[in-house]
Amino acid sequence: MNTIEIIHNPFIVETQFLISGQAPADGCKLSSYKIARLQLWVEKLFDELSQLFNGDNQFHILFTGVESDYLDVVEAADAAIASGMQVRVTWNQALPTEERLDQIRGLMDEAREYPRFAAYIEENLEAHASFEEAFNRDFDVYVVATMSSGKSTLINAMLGRDLLPAANEATTATIARITDNGAMKDHFSARRLDVRLQTLESVEAVDLPTMEQWNLLDDTHRIDIEGDIYAIQERESVRLVLTDTPGPNNSQDDDHERTTMGFIQDSRRNPLILYVLNATQLGTNDDRNLLGLVAETMRKGGKQSRDRFIFVINKMDMFDPEKEDLSKALGRVQAYLEANDIQNPLIYPVSANLTRLLRKPVSLQSRKERDDLYSMGNLFSEEPSMNMLQYMPITSRVMRALQAKQLAPLLLASGLPAVEALIDEYIDKYNLPHRLKRAYDAMNKVIEVGLNEASLIEQLDQDERALGHINEEIEGLKSRRERGFDTHAFKDRLEREKMDLPEDTVDVLVDLDVEIREFIKEVAGELKGNVSPSKAKAKVDEADSLVRFKFNKLVNEYEKAFMKSQEIIGEELKAEYQRFVLALFEDSQHLKLPALEGVRQSVANISLNLKVQAGDVSTKSVVIGTREESASSWYNPFSWGSTRTVKEYGTEEYVNLDDLWADRQTRVTVEFKQLVDSARKQINDGRDQLLEHFLGFMAREFDPKFAEILTSLQNKLIDREARQQALEDARAAKAWIDGFKIKLDKTLAV
C-alpha cells in the first residue's frame, strides 16, 4: 500500500506532501496544491494519486490537520473506495481552531498591557481595523426561499417561539435580522429601522402581533431582533446572526430582491445560505431564477462554494409514506436541482412544523396545533421511513454533536436539529480559520512596525563619526523633502498619467457587457411567433421576471466589480507611495548604514488608509438611484400590458410576439445601457476618489509624520543621555517583541 503523508495548515493555507518520506517533484500535480486550500483539491486527490502511481489504487493517507479538514479527506476517501480503490486514512489531530482563537485573544490582552505595543495598535489604522474584524463574533446565516416553502415556520422553530409572521408568507416583506444572545432567555428585543438604518421604534419584549404590524408598515426596511436562538449552542468566539430574507417574488420593496441575491453572490465573505424548498411544490419561476444564480456561484468556487449552500427540503410531514416512497420524492428534488445545474447538492429533508411544535410550550399551543403535533408525532414515531436523519449526508462530527445533545428521538427525526448542527461545522471549517489568520496578520503587522522602531534605535549604538554621517543624511533628507515634494505637481503627474482601471476590472466589465447582449438575444428567442393572448401574457410575465432578475443580478455584479477595483487601485497607490519613499532616499550617500535603512522602513510604514469611507463615493446609492428612475419607464411590470391583439378572420385572437418584442427591445436595451454607463462611471469615480484620498494623505498626514520621525531621531543623535535611555528601552522592547512573536507563531503551527 502506497503511503502518502499530508500536513495541511488551513490558517496559512499551506500543505506539505510526502510520498514514502520524500517530497514530490516540482512538476508533480501534488506540488501545485501546496498553497491551495484543501477544499479546492481534496475531491481530485485520489484520482491524481492513481495517475501518479500508474493506476495503482491502494493508498494509506497519514493526515495531519484540524478535524474539519480531516473529515473532508475521509469523505474523499469514501468516494474513492466506492469507485473500487483501497484507501485507509490515519489522523494526527492538530489543535482545534477555537482553542487557537482563545490563545490569540489572550496574546492580544497581553499586548495591550504593554504600553508601546498598545500605542502601535492604535496608530496603525489598518491593523486596528483587522483586529476589529477578526474579533467580531458575528457569523451570518441567511435563510432564502420563495413563497409557501415554510421559511418563517422554520425560523420560528429555530427560535423556539412564534415570532415571525407565517400565516401568509407573501406578507414577509422586510428583512428580519436576528442576533443570538444567550443571556436573554425569556424574551426578544426588537428595533424597526428605515432604509437608512435609523431606528423608527423599539420594544424590549417583541411579540408576533407587533412583528405583523411592523412588517406591514411602508417605512419598515429592516427589523433587528436580539434574543436566545433556542437551538444554537452558545460559543464564546461566535455569535450567530440569522437573517430572514424576503422572497424574491415579493414586490413590496424592489431592493429586497437584489439584497437577497447579493447574499447568494457574496463569494468574498461566503456566508452560509439555508435555501428552503417546499418538498410538495417544486418548479416555480422564482426558484429557477434563484437556483440559476446559486448554480453560477457554486461553479465559480471550490468545495466551500458548495458547502455554504444547504438545501433544506421542508414540509416532509405532508407526505403519506403508505402512498409514496420518500426516497423517490427526495430523488425528484435532487433531479430538480441538478436540472438547474446544481451538481451534488447537499439536501436535508425536514419538518420544520414538527420541530416548532415540539419546542413550543403546550400551554401556548392552540387546539389545532395540539392535534397536529399528536398526528405528526404518531406518524414520525411509528413509521421508520419518516426519520429524516437517514436521508441526510451528515458527517461523523455532526452525528457526534447530535448525540451529545441527547435530544428526544422524535425531535431528531424531524431533521432540523441536524441542520442546526451543520451550522457549527461550517463555522469550524471555514469561518474560524479565516478569523484566526486575520488576527494573526494584524498582530504581525504591529510587531513588524514595533521591531523596526526598536531596531532603528538600536542602530544608534555607533561611534561619533558614524553618528555624524547619520545626522548629515537626516539634514539632507529634510532638505530634499522640503524642496522635492509638491502636492500639486505630484497630483498633476498622476492625473497626466491617468491611472487606468485595473485589467481584472476591465475584463469583468467586458464580460458583463457580453452577458447583457446574450441575455437580450435569449429573451428575443423566446418571444417569437403568433400565440393566443393567454399564452402571450404567460410568456410576457416570464420575460418580465427574467429581466427584473437579470437587472438586479447585474447591479450586484457591478458593485462587486467596484469593490474589487477599489482593492486593486488601493494596492497600486500603496506601491506608488513606496516608490515615493524610495525616491526620497535615493541620493543618500550612506544609505547602507543600517540606521538610514531603518528610517526608510519607518517612513514606509506610516499607515496609508485608503479605504473609501461612508459618505464618500457609494456605488450602491448611485446605481440604485438609476434603477429607480428607470422603473417608471419599463418596470411595473415592464409596461408590457399593452400587448396588441389581432383578429384573424374575425374568429380567433392572437398576439404576434415578434412585433411585441420589436416594440420594446429598444427600451429594454436602453435601460440596460444606462445601468452599464452608470456603473462604469461609478467605478471610474471610485478610482478618482481613492486618488484624492491618497493625495490628501500625502498633504495632511505624511509631512508631519515624516518630520516627527526625523526630529525624534535627530534629538537622540544630539543628546547622549536621551540616546542611551532610548537604547535601553529599545533593547527591552525588542526582547519582549521577540518573545511575543514566538508565542504568536505557535498559534498557527500545525
CSV table of N, CA, C and O in Angstrom, one decimal, residues 437-472:
chain,number,residue,atom,x,y,z
A,437,LYS,N,-6.5,33.8,11.0
A,437,LYS,CA,-5.4,34.3,10.2
A,437,LYS,C,-5.5,35.8,10.1
A,437,LYS,O,-4.5,36.5,10.1
A,438,ARG,N,-6.7,36.4,10.1
A,438,ARG,CA,-6.8,37.9,10.1
A,438,ARG,C,-6.2,38.5,11.4
A,438,ARG,O,-5.5,39.5,11.4
A,439,ALA,N,-6.5,37.8,12.5
A,439,ALA,CA,-6.0,38.3,13.8
A,439,ALA,C,-4.5,38.2,13.8
A,439,ALA,O,-3.8,39.1,14.3
A,440,TYR,N,-4.0,37.1,13.3
A,440,TYR,CA,-2.5,36.9,13.3
A,440,TYR,C,-1.8,37.9,12.4
A,440,TYR,O,-0.8,38.5,12.8
A,441,ASP,N,-2.4,38.1,11.2
A,441,ASP,CA,-1.8,39.1,10.3
A,441,ASP,C,-1.8,40.5,10.9
A,441,ASP,O,-0.8,41.3,10.8
A,442,ALA,N,-2.9,40.9,11.6
A,442,ALA,CA,-3.0,42.2,12.2
A,442,ALA,C,-1.9,42.4,13.2
A,442,ALA,O,-1.2,43.4,13.3
A,443,MET,N,-1.8,41.3,14.1
A,443,MET,CA,-0.8,41.4,15.2
A,443,MET,C,0.6,41.4,14.6
A,443,MET,O,1.5,42.1,15.1
A,444,ASN,N,0.8,40.6,13.6
A,444,ASN,CA,2.2,40.5,13.0
A,444,ASN,C,2.6,41.9,12.4
A,444,ASN,O,3.7,42.2,12.4
A,445,LYS,N,1.6,42.6,11.8
A,445,LYS,CA,1.9,43.9,11.2
A,445,LYS,C,2.4,44.9,12.3
A,445,LYS,O,3.3,45.6,12.1
A,446,VAL,N,1.7,44.8,13.4
A,446,VAL,CA,2.1,45.7,14.5
A,446,VAL,C,3.5,45.3,15.0
A,446,VAL,O,4.3,46.2,15.3
A,447,ILE,N,3.8,44.0,15.1
A,447,ILE,CA,5.1,43.5,15.5
A,447,ILE,C,6.2,44.0,14.6
A,447,ILE,O,7.2,44.5,15.0
A,448,GLU,N,5.8,44.0,13.3
A,448,GLU,CA,6.8,44.4,12.3
A,448,GLU,C,7.2,45.9,12.5
A,448,GLU,O,8.3,46.3,12.4
A,449,VAL,N,6.1,46.7,12.7
A,449,VAL,CA,6.4,48.2,13.0
A,449,VAL,C,7.2,48.4,14.3
A,449,VAL,O,8.1,49.1,14.3
A,450,GLY,N,6.8,47.6,15.3
A,450,GLY,CA,7.5,47.8,16.6
A,450,GLY,C,8.9,47.3,16.5
A,450,GLY,O,9.8,48.0,17.1
A,451,LEU,N,9.2,46.2,15.9
A,451,LEU,CA,10.5,45.7,15.7
A,451,LEU,C,11.4,46.7,14.9
A,451,LEU,O,12.6,46.9,15.3
A,452,ASN,N,10.8,47.2,13.9
A,452,ASN,CA,11.6,48.2,13.1
A,452,ASN,C,12.0,49.4,13.9
A,452,ASN,O,13.1,49.8,13.8
A,453,GLU,N,11.0,49.9,14.7
A,453,GLU,CA,11.4,51.1,15.5
A,453,GLU,C,12.4,50.7,16.6
A,453,GLU,O,13.4,51.5,16.8
A,454,ALA,N,12.3,49.6,17.2
A,454,ALA,CA,13.3,49.2,18.2
A,454,ALA,C,14.7,49.0,17.5
A,454,ALA,O,15.7,49.4,18.1
A,455,SER,N,14.7,48.3,16.3
A,455,SER,CA,15.9,48.1,15.6
A,455,SER,C,16.6,49.4,15.2
A,455,SER,O,17.8,49.5,15.3
A,456,LEU,N,15.8,50.3,14.8
A,456,LEU,CA,16.3,51.6,14.4
A,456,LEU,C,17.0,52.3,15.5
A,456,LEU,O,18.1,52.8,15.4
A,457,ILE,N,16.4,52.3,16.7
A,457,ILE,CA,17.1,52.9,17.9
A,457,ILE,C,18.4,52.2,18.2
A,457,ILE,O,19.4,52.8,18.6
A,458,GLU,N,18.3,50.8,18.2
A,458,GLU,CA,19.5,50.0,18.5
A,458,GLU,C,20.7,50.4,17.6
A,458,GLU,O,21.8,50.4,18.0
A,459,GLN,N,20.3,50.8,16.3
A,459,GLN,CA,21.4,51.1,15.4
A,459,GLN,C,22.1,52.4,15.7
A,459,GLN,O,23.1,52.8,15.0
A,460,LEU,N,21.6,53.1,16.7
A,460,LEU,CA,22.2,54.4,17.1
A,460,LEU,C,23.4,54.1,18.0
A,460,LEU,O,24.1,55.0,18.4
A,461,ASP,N,23.7,52.9,18.3
A,461,ASP,CA,24.8,52.5,19.1
A,461,ASP,C,26.1,52.5,18.2
A,461,ASP,O,26.6,51.4,17.9
A,462,GLN,N,26.5,53.6,17.8
A,462,GLN,CA,27.6,53.8,16.8
A,462,GLN,C,28.6,54.7,17.4
A,462,GLN,O,28.4,55.4,18.4
A,463,ASP,N,29.8,54.8,16.7
A,463,ASP,CA,30.8,55.7,17.2
A,463,ASP,C,30.4,57.1,16.7
A,463,ASP,O,29.4,57.3,15.9
A,464,GLU,N,31.1,58.2,17.2
A,464,GLU,CA,30.7,59.5,16.9
A,464,GLU,C,30.7,59.8,15.4
A,464,GLU,O,29.9,60.6,14.9
A,465,ARG,N,31.7,59.3,14.7
A,465,ARG,CA,31.8,59.5,13.3
A,465,ARG,C,30.6,59.0,12.5
A,465,ARG,O,30.1,59.7,11.7
A,466,ALA,N,30.2,57.8,12.8
A,466,ALA,CA,29.0,57.2,12.2
A,466,ALA,C,27.8,58.0,12.5
A,466,ALA,O,26.9,58.2,11.6
A,467,LEU,N,27.7,58.4,13.8
A,467,LEU,CA,26.5,59.2,14.2
A,467,LEU,C,26.5,60.6,13.4
A,467,LEU,O,25.4,61.1,13.0
A,468,GLY,N,27.7,61.1,13.1
A,468,GLY,CA,27.8,62.3,12.4
A,468,GLY,C,27.2,62.1,10.9
A,468,GLY,O,26.5,63.0,10.4
A,469,HIS,N,27.6,61.0,10.3
A,469,HIS,CA,27.1,60.7,9.0
A,469,HIS,C,25.6,60.6,9.0
A,469,HIS,O,24.9,61.1,8.1
A,470,ILE,N,25.1,59.9,10.0
A,470,ILE,CA,23.6,59.8,10.1
A,470,ILE,C,22.9,61.1,10.2
A,470,ILE,O,21.9,61.4,9.5
A,471,ASN,N,23.5,62.0,11.0
A,471,ASN,CA,22.9,63.3,11.2
A,471,ASN,C,23.0,64.1,9.9
A,471,ASN,O,22.0,64.8,9.5
A,472,GLU,N,24.1,64.0,9.1
A,472,GLU,CA,24.2,64.7,7.9
A,472,GLU,C,23.1,64.2,6.9
A,472,GLU,O,22.5,65.0,6.2
